[in-house]
Coordinates of C-alpha atoms and ligand atoms in Angstrom, one line a residue:
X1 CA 0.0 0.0 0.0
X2 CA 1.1 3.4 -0.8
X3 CA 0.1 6.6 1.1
X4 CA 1.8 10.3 1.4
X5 CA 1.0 10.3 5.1
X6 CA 1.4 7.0 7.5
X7 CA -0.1 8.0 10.9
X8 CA 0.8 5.9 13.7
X9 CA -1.7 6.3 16.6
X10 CA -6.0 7.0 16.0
X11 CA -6.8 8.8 19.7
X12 CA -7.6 12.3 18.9
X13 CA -4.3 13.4 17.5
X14 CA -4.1 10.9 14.7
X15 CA -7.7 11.4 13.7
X16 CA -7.3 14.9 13.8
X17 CA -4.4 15.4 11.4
X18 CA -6.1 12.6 8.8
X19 CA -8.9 14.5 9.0
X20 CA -7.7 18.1 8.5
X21 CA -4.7 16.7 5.9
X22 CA -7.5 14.6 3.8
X23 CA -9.7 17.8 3.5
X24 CA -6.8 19.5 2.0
X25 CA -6.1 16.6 -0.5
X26 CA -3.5 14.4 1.2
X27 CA -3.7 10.5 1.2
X28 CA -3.5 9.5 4.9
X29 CA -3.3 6.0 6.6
X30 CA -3.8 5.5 10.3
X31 CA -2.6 2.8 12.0
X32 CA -4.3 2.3 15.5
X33 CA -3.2 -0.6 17.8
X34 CA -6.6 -1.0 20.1
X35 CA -9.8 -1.9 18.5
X36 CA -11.7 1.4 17.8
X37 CA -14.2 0.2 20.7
X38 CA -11.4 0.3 22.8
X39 CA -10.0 3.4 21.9
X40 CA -14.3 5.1 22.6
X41 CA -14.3 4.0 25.6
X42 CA -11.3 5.8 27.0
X43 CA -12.6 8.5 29.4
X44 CA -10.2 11.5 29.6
X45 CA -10.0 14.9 30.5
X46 CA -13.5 17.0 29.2
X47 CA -12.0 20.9 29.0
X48 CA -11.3 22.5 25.9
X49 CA -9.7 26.0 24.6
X50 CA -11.8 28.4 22.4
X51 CA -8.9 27.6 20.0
X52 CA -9.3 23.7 20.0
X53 CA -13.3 24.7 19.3
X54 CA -11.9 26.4 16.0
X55 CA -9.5 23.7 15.3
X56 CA -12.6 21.2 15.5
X57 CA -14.8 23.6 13.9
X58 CA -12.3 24.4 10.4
X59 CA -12.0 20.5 10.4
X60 CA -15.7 20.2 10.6
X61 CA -16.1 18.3 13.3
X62 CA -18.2 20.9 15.2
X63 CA -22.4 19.8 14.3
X64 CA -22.6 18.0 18.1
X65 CA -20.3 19.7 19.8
X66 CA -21.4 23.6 19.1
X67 CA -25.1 22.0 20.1
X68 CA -23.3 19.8 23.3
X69 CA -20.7 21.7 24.4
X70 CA -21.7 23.7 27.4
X71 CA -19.3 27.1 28.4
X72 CA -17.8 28.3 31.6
X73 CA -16.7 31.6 31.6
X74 CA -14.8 31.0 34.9
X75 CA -13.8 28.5 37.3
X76 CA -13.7 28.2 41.4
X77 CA -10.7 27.9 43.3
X78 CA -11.1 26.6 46.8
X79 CA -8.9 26.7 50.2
X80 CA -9.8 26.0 53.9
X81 CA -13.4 25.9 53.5
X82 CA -13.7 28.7 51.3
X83 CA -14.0 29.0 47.7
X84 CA -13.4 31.8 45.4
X85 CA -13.8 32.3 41.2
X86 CA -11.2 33.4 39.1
X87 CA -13.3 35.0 35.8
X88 CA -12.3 34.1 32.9
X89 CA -14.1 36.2 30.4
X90 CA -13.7 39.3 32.1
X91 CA -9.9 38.7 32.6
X92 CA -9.5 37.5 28.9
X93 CA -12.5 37.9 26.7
X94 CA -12.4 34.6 26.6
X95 CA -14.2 31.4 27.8
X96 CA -13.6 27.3 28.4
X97 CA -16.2 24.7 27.1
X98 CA -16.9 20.9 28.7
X99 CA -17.2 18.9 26.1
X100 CA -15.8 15.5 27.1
X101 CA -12.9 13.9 24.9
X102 CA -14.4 10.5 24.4
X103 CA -17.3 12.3 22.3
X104 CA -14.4 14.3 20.6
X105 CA -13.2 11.2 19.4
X106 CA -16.8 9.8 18.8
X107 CA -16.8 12.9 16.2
X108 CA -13.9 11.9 14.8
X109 CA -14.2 8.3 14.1
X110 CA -17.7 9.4 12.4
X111 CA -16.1 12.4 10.2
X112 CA -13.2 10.3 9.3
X113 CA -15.8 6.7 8.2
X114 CA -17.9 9.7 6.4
X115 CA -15.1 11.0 4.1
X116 CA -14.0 7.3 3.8
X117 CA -10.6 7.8 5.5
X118 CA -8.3 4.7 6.2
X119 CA -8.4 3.6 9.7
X120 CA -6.8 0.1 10.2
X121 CA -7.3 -1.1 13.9
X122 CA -6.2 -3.8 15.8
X123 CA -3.0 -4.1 14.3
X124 CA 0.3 -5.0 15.9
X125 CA 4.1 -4.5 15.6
X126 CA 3.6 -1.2 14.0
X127 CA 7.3 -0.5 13.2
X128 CA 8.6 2.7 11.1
X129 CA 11.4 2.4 8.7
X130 CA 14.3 4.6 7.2
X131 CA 13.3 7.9 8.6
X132 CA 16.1 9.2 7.6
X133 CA 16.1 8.3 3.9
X134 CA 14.0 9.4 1.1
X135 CA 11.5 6.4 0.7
X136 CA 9.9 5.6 4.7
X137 CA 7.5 3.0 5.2
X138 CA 5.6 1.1 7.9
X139 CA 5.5 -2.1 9.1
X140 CA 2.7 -3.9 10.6
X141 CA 1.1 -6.9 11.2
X142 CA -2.8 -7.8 11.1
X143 CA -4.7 -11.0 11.2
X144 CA -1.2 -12.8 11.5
X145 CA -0.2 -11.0 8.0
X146 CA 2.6 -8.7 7.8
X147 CA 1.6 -5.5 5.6
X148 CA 3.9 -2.4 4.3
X149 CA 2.9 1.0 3.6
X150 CA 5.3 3.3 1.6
X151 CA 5.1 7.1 2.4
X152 CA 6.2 10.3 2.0
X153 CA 6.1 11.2 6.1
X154 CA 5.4 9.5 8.5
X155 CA 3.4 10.9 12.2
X156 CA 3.7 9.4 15.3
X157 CA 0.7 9.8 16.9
X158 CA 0.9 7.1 19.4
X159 CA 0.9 8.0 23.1
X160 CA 3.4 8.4 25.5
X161 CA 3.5 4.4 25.1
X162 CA 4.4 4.6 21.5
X163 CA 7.0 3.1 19.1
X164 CA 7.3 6.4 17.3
X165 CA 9.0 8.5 19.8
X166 CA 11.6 5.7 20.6
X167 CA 13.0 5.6 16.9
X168 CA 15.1 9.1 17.4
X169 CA 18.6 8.2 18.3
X170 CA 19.2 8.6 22.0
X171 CA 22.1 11.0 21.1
X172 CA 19.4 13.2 19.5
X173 CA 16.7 12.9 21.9
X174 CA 16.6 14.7 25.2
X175 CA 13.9 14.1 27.5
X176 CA 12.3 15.9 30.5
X177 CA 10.5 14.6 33.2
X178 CA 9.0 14.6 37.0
X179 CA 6.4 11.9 38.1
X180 CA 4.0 13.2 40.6
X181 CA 4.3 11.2 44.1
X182 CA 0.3 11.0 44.0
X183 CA -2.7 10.5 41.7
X184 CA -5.6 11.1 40.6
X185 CA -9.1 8.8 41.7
X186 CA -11.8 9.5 39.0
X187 CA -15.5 9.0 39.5
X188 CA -17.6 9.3 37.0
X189 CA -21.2 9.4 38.1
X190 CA -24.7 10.4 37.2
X191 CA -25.6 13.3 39.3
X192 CA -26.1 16.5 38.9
X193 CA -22.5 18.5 39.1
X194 CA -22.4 20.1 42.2
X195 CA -21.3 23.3 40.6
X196 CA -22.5 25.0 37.4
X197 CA -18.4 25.4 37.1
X198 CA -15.4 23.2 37.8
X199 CA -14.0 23.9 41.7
X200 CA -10.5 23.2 42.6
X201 CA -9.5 22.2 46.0
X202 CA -6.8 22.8 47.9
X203 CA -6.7 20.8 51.3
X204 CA -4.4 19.5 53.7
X205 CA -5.8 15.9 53.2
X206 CA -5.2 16.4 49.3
X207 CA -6.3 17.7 46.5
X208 CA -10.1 17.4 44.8
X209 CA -12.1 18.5 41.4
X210 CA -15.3 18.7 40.9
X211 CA -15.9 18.3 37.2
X212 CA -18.9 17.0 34.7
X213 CA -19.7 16.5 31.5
X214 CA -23.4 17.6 31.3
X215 CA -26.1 18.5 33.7
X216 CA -27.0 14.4 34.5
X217 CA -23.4 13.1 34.2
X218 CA -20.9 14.4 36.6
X219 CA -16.8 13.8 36.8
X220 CA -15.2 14.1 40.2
X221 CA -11.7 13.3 41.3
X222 CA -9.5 13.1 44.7
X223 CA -6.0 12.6 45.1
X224 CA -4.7 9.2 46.1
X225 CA -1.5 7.2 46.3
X226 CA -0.9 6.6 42.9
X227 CA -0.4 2.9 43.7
X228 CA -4.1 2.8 44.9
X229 CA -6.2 0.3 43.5
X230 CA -9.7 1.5 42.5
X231 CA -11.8 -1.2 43.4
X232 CA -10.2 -0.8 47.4
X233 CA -12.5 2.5 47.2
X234 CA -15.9 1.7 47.6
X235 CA -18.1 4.5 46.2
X236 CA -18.9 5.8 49.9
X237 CA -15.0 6.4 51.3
X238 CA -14.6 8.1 47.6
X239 CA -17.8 10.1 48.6
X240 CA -16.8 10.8 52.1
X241 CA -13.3 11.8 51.2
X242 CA -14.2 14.3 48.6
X243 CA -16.6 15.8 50.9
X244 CA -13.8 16.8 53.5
X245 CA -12.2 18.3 50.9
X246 CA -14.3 20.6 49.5
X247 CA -16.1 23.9 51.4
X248 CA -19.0 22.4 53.7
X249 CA -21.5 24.4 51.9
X250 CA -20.4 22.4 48.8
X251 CA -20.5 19.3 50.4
X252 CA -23.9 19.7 51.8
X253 CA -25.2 20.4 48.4
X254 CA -23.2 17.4 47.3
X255 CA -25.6 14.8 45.0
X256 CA -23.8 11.3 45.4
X257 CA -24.8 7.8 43.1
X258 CA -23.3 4.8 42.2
X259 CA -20.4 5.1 39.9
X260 CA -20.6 4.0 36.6
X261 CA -16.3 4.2 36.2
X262 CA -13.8 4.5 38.9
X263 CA -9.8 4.7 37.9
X264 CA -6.8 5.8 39.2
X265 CA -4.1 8.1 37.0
X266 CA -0.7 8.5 37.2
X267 CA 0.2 12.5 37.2
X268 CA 3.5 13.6 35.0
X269 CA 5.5 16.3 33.3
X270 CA 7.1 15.0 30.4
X271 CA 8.6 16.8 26.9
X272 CA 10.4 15.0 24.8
X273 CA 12.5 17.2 22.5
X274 CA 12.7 17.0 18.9
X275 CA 9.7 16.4 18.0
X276 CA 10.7 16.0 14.1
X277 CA 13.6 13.6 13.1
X278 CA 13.8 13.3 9.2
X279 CA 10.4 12.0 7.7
X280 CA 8.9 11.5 11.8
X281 CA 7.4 14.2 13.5
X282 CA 5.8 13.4 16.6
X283 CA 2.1 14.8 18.1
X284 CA 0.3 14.9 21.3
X285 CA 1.2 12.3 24.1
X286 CA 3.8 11.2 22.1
X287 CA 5.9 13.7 22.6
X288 CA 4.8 15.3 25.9
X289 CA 2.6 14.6 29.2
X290 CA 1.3 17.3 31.5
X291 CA -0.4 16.5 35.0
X292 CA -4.4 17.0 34.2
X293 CA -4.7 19.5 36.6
X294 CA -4.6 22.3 34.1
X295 CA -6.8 20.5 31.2
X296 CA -4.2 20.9 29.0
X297 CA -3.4 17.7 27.0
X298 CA -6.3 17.4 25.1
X299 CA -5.6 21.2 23.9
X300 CA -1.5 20.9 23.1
X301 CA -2.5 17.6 21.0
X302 CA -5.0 19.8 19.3
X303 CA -2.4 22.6 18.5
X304 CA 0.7 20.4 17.7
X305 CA -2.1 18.8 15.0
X306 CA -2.6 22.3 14.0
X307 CA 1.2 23.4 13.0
X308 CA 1.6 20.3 11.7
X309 CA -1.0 20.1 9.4
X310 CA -0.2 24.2 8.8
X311 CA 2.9 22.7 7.8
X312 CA 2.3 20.0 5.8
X313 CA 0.0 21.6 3.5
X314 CA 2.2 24.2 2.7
X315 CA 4.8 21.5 1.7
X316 CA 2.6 19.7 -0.7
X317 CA 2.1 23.1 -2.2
X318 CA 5.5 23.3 -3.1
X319 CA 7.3 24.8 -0.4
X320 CA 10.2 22.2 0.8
X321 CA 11.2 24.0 3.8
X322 CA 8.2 24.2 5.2
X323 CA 8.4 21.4 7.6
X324 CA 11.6 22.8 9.2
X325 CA 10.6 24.4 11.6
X326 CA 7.2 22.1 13.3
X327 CA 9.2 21.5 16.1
X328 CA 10.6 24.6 17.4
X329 CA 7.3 25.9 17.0
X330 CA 5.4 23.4 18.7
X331 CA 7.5 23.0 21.6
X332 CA 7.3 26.6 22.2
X333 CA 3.5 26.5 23.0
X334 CA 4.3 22.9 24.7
X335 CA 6.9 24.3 27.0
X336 CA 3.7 27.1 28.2
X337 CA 1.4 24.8 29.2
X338 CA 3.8 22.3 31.0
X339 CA 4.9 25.3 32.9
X340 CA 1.4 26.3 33.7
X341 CA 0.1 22.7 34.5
X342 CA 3.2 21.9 36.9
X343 CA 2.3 25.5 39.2
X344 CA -1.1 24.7 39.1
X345 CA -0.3 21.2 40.5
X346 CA 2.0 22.2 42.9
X347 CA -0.2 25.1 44.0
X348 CA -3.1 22.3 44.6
X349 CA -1.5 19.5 45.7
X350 CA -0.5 18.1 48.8
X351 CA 3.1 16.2 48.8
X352 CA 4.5 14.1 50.8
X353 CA 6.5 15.1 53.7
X354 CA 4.9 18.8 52.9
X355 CA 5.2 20.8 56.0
X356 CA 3.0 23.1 58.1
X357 CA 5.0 26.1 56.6
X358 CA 4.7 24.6 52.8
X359 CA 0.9 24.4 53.3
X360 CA 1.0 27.6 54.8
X361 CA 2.7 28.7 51.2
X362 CA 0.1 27.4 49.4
X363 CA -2.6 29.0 50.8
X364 CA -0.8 32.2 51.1
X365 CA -0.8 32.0 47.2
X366 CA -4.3 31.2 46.8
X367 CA -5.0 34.0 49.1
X368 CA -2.6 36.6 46.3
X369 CA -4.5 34.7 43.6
X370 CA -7.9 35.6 45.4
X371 CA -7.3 39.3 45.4
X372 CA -5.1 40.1 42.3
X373 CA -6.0 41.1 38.9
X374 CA -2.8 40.5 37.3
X375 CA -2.6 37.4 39.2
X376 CA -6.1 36.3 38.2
X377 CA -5.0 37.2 34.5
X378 CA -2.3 35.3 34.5
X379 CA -4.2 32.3 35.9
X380 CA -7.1 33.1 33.5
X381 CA -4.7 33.6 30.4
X382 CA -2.8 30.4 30.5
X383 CA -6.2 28.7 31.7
X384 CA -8.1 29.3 28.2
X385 CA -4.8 28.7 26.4
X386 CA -2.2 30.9 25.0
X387 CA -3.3 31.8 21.3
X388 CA -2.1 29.7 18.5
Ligands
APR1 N1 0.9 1.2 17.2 C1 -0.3 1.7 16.9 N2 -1.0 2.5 17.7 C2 -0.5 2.7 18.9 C3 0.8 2.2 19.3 C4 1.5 1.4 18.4 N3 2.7 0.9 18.7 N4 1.0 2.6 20.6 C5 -0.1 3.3 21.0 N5 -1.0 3.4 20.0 C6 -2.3 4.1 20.0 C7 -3.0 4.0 21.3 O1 -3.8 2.8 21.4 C8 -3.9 5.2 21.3 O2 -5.2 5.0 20.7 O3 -2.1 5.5 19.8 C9 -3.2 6.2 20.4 C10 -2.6 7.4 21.2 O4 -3.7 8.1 21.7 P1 -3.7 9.0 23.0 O5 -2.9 8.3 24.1 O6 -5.1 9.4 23.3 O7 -2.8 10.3 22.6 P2 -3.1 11.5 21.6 O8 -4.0 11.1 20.5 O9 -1.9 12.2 21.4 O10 -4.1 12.4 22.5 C11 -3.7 13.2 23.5 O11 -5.0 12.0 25.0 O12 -3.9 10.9 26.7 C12 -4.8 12.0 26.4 O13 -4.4 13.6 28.0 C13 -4.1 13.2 26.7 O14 -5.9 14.5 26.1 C14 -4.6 14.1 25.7 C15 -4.8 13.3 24.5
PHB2 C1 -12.4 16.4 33.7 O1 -13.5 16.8 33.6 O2 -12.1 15.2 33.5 C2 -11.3 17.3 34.0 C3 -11.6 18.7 34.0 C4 -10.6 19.6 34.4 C5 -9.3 19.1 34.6 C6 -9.0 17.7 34.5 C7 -10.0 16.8 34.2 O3 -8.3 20.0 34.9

């Protein structure tokens, strides 16, 4: 099989480029490990930037998700039993919208199947091949058959668990990372949110979010040991825990159900840097992780798609440098948000070991963040997402 673009990886940054790069009239293949069942029932992060909307929107992907999607113009911000908002809108002209990324993927599949794209799942060994050269290919295996796809360029779109990322020499590659001594428990239930917007909790027991997805289905999580299993939380010590860690007001107004999914997330900082060696570029995951506590991933996958496909369309058209420069610019905007989603996890979080002083710190800066503009436009600025 031949193709201009091979695509390794179909979560929402491989689906995303084929989409936007078939529109403009470039052949893409994605190769996608999971089955696509799999892949839609992945429950992640549910926050995305006004630019992410036009992203989505210029791909046209946007029929169920400008009638879905429901926008917060702020957010709440919560410390020893007190919460506070931070505006969005007026701080930025700008707002946030929850609009859950297993139903951006939904959209995605669906746009991709309508304009007949090439979405082979469920395959195996997916191996790249003379990146460096001038004729790449691919390498996979299906149904116990090996197949090869020839290409012009090839993506890795493949998670932080790819194959893609590891084919850049180590004497090329630098990579940057912190693990987070703590995760995340997630709940999803439905109930009513407890909030029309998200609250973020600081407290000395640990961090807590108060999410949703729409006004029946609501997302909440609490920090835990990341080595936590879920099933050792039953849904009433998840209930009773987030309770003490949100204002008692909150709590009290608190609806609580069974839960229909219960998991527990590793939290990370990671950039790996190039994210282009010859005929591989890499997007999303793949190339860096932030802690969820900003809502970011979703959003840099969505604007690494963007330069990229920028990028490559302006190379079809002729211009041969025009891919020269994807990573530098990428990694500019990635380097923002893991900057931004590390202080907001350290602000929120409690550590291990912290001390009576270091909470003491953190509350001090919730207190500046409370009752300063600039601070609150800082917050509010990175929060809806740098432009792009
Ligand atoms: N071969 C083929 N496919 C692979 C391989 C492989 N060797 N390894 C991984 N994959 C697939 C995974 O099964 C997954 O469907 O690549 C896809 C990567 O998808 P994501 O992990 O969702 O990454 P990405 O598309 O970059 O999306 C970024 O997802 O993880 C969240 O918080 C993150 O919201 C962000 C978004
Ligand atoms: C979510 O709704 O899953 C969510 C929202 C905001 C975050 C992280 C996760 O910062």
């Amino acid at each position: 099989m031949r193709t201009q673009v091979c695509i390794i990886g179909g979560g929402p940054s491989g689906l995303l480029l084929s989409q936007i790069l078939h529109r403009a009239g470039i052949d893409t293949v994605v190769l996608e490990r999971q089955s696509r069942a799999h892949v839609l029932s992945r429950i992640r992060a549910g926050v995305l930037e006004e630019g992410s909307t036009s992203v989505l929107r210029k791909a046209g992907v946007d029929t169920r998700m400008d009638r879905e999607k429901i926008r917060h113009e702020g957010t709440l911000l919560s410390a020893r039993n007190r919460s506070f908002r931070v505006d969005f809108t007026q701080h930025t002209g700008k707002a946030v919208y929850v609009y859950g990324q297993t139903e951006v993927t939904a959209d995605l599949y669906a746009a991709r199947d309508a304009m007949g794209g090439v979405i082979i799942d469920s395959v195996s060994n997916v191996m790249p091949h003379d990146l460096e050269g001038e004729t790449p290919f691919v390498t996979y295996e299906k149904d116990d058959t090996e197949h090869r796809i020839n290409c012009d360029l090839v993506v890795g779109c493949d998670g932080f668990h790819g194959v893609s990322r590891q084919q850049i020499p180590t004497s090329v590659r630098r990579e940057y990372e912190r693990a987070y001594p703590f995760g995340w428990l997630g709940v999803l239930s439905e109930t009513p949110p407890v909030s029309h917007e998200l609250i973020y909790a600081n407290h000395s027991r640990g961090f807590a979010l108060c999410s949703q997805r729409n006004d029946a289905l609501s997302r909440y999580y609490i920090q835990c040991d990341v080595t936590d299993k879920p099933d050792a939380w039953s849904d009433e010590m998840f209930w009773d825990e987030l309770r003490r860690r949100i204002p008692d007001d909150t709590a009290d107004a608190l609806v609580t159900g069974a839960s229909i999914e219960k998991s527990v997330a590793p939290l990370r900082s990671f950039v790996s840097e190039p994210m282009q060696w010859g005929k591989l570029f890499l997007v999303g995951d793949a190339a860096h992780i932030v802690p969820p506590t900003g809502a970011k991933g979703l959003n840099l996958a969505i604007s690494d798609v963007h330069y990229l496909s920028q990028a490559m369309v302006a190379y079809y058209a002729g211009d041969k440098d025009a891919l020269s420069s994807y990573s530098e610019t990428a990694l500019a905007r990635v380097w923002g948000a893991i900057r931004f989603s590390w202080w907001f996890t350290t602000l929120m979080h409690r550590f291990p070991k912290q001390s009576d002083l270091e909470q003491k710190l953190q509350e001090s800066d919730l207190a500046y963040l409370e009752t300063s503009v600039s601070a609150q436009t800082s917050m509010a600025e990175q929060y809806v997402g740098m432009p792009f």
